[in-house]
C-alpha positions as a Python dict, from the first residue, in 0.01 Angstrom:
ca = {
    (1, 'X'): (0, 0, 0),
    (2, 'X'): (-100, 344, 90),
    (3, 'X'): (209, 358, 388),
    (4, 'X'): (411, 270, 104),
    (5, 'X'): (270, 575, -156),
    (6, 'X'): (307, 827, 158),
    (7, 'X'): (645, 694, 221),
    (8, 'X'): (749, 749, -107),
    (9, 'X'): (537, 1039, -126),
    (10, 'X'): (773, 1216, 152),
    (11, 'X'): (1062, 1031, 97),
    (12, 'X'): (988, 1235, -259),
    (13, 'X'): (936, 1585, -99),
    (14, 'X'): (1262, 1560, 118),
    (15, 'X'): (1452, 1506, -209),
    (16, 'X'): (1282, 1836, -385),
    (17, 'X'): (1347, 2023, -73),
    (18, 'X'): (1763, 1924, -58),
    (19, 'X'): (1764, 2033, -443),
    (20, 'X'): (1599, 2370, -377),
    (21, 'X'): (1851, 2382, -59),
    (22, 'X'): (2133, 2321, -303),
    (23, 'X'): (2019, 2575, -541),
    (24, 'X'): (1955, 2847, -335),
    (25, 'X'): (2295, 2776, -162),
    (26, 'X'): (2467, 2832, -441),
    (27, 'X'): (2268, 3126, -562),
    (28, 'X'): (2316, 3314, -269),
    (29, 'X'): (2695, 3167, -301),
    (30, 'X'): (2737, 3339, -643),
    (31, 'X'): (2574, 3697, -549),
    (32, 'X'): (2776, 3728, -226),
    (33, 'X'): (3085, 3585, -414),
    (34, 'X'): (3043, 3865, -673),
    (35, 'X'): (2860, 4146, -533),
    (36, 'X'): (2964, 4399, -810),
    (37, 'X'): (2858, 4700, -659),
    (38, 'X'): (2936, 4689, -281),
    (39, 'X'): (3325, 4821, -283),
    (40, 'X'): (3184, 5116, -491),
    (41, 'X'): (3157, 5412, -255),
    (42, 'X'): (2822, 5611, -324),
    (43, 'X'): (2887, 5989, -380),
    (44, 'X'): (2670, 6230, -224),
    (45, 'X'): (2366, 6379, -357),
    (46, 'X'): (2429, 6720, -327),
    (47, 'X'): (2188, 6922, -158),
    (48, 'X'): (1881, 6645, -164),
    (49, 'X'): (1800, 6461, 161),
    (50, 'X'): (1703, 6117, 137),
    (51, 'X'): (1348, 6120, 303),
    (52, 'X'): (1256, 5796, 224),
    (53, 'X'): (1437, 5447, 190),
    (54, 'X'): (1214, 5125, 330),
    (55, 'X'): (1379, 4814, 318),
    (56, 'X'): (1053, 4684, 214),
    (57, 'X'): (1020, 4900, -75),
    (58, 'X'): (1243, 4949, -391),
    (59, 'X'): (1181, 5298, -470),
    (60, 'X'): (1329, 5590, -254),
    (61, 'X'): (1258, 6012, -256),
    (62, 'X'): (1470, 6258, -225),
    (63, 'X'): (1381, 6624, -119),
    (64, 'X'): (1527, 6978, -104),
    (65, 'X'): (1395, 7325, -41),
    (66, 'X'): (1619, 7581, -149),
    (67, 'X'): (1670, 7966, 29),
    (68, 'X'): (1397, 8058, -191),
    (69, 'X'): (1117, 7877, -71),
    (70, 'X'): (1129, 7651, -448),
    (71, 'X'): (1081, 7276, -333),
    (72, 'X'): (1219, 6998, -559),
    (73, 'X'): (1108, 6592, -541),
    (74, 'X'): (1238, 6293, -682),
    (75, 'X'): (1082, 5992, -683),
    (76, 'X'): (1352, 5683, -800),
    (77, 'X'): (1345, 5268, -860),
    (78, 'X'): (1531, 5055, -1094),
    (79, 'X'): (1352, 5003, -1457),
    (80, 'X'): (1421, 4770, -1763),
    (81, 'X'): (1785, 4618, -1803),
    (82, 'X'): (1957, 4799, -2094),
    (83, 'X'): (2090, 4419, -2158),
    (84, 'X'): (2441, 4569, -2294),
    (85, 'X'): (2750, 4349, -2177),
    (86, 'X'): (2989, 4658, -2145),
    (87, 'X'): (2708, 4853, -1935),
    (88, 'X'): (2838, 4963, -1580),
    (89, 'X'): (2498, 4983, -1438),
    (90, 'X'): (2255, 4658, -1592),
    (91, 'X'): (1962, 4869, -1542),
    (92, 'X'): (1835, 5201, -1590),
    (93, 'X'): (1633, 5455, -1312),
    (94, 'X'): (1315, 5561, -1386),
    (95, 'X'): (1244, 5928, -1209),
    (96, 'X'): (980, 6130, -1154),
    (97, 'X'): (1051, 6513, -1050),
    (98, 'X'): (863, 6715, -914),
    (99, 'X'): (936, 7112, -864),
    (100, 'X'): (696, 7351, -694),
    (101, 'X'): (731, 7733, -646),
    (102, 'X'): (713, 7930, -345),
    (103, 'X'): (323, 8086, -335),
    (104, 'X'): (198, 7882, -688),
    (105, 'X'): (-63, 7601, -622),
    (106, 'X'): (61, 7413, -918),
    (107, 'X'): (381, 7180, -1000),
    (108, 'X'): (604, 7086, -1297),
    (109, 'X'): (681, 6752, -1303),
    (110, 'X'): (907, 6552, -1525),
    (111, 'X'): (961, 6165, -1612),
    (112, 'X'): (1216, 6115, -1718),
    (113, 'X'): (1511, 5809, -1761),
    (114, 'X'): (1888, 5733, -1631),
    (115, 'X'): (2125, 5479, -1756),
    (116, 'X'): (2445, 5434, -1790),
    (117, 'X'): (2583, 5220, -2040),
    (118, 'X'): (2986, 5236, -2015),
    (119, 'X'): (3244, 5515, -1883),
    (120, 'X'): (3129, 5781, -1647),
    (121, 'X'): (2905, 5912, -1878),
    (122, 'X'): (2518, 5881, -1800),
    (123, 'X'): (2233, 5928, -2031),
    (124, 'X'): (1971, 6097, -1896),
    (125, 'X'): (1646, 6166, -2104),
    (126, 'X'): (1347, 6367, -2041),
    (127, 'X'): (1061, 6159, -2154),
    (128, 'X'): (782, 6412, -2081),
    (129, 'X'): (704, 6723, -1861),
    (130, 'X'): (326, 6844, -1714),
    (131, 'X'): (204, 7111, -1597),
    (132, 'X'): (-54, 7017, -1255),
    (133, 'X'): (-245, 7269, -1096),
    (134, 'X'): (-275, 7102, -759),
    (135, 'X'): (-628, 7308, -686),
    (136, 'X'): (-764, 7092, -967),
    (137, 'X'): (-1060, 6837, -903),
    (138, 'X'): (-912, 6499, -881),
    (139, 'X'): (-1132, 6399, -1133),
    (140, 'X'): (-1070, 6687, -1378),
    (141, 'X'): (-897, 6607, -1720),
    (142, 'X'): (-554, 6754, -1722),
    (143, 'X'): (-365, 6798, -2082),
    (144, 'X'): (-29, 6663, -2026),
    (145, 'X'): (176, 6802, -2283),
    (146, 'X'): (288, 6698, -2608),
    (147, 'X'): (575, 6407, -2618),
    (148, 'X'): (905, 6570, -2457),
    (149, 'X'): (1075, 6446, -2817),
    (150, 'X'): (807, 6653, -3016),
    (151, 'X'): (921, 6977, -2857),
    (152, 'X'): (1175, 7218, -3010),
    (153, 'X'): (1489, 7116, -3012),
    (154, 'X'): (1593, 7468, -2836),
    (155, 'X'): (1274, 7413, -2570),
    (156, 'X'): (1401, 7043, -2489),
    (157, 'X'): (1779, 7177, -2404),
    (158, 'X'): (1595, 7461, -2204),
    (159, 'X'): (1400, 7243, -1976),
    (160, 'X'): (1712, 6988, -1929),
    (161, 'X'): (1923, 7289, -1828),
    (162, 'X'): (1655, 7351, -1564),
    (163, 'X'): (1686, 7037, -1434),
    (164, 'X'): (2059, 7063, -1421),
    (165, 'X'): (2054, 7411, -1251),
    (166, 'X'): (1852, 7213, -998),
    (167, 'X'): (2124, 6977, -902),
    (168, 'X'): (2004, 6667, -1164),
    (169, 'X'): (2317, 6624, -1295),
    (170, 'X'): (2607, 6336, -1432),
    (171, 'X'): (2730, 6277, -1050),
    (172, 'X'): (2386, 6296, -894),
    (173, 'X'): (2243, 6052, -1161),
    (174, 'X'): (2537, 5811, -1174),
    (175, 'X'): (2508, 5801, -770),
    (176, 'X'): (2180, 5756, -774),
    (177, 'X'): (2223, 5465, -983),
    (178, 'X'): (2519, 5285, -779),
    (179, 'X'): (2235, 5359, -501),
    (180, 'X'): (1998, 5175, -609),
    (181, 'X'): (2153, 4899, -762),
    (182, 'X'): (2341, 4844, -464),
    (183, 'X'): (1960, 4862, -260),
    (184, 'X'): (1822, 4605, -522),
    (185, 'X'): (2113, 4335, -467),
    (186, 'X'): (2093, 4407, -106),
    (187, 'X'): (1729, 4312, -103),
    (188, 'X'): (1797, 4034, -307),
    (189, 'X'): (2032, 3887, -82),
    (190, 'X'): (1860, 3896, 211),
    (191, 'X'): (1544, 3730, 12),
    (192, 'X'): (1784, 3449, -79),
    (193, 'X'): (1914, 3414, 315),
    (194, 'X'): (1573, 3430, 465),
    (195, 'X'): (1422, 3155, 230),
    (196, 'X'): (1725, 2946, 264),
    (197, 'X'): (1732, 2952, 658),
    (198, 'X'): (1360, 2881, 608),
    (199, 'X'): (1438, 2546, 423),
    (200, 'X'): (1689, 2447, 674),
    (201, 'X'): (1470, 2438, 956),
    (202, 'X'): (1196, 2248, 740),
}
């Protein structure tokens, strides 16, 4: 009797493992069969390097130094969906940016959010900006600012104009997007192959 129960047992197991075969099949089917972002041709990114891109990681950083000596960092990954049906990216990028002057031991640094939910038009929000003194103790309370949206209206459009002036703009956002969007489903896909070619030699 217990031949029979491991018999059936296996017999079982081999029948779960040919559905999850099936299903990631046609999983990996559908994304290749519709991979929405890969004929769109990412724009450059102005005058930021990408310094780092791991295929094991889903953020990336981009750097520049101008003539000046002023240094600027970005920090990017996907966030949240938006969930909108008429979106041309499904999910937003959440940024940190970083900009340090030539001879100050201190940084500004801003989060902030990109989406874009239809046309060419990308919304791009500040969500807060800091102040860091980089000579602090890393232990040392540092005030970070009242919320971005509590700030005069005039200081707000000020400090985005900054940013802008320091090539965050529409085309570097909305190319940053495609980027990593097209980065996420890439990762994705390869996740699906590698499991699948797992299952067929089990």
């Amino acid at each position: 009797m217990a031949k029979v129960t491991n018999v059936l047992r296996r017999a079982h197991r081999a029948i779960e493992d040919l559905d999850l075969l099936k299903i990631l099949e046609s999983e990996l089917n559908q994304e290749l069969s519709s991979m929405r972002f890969q004929n769109e041709k990412i724009g450059s990114f102005g005058d930021f390097a990408l310094e780092w891109d791991s295929p094991e990681s889903q953020d990336v950083i981009l750097r520049k130094k101008n003539s000046s000596g002023e240094e600027v960092a970005i920090s990017a990954l996907l966030g949240r969906d938006t969930f909108e049906e008429d979106s041309r990216f499904p999910a937003e990028a959440l940024l940190k940016i970083c900009v340090k002057k030539p001879g100050l031991s201190s940084i500004l640094k801003f989060d902030c959010v990109a989406s874009n939910r239809g046309g060419d038009q990308p919304d791009f929000q500040i969500q807060s900006a800091h102040y860091i003194p980089l000579s602090s103790s890393p232990n040392a309370s540092i005030y970070g600012g009242p919320l971005f949206s509590d700030l005069d209206p005039s200081l707000q459009h000020e400090l985005r104009q900054y940013l802008a002036t320091r090539g965050i703009k529409e085309d570097f956002t909305n190319n940053l997007l495609l980027y990593l969007h097209k980065k996420e489903q890439g990762q994705y896909t390869g996740w699906l192959q590698k499991l699948k070619d797992m299952m067929d030699r089990t």
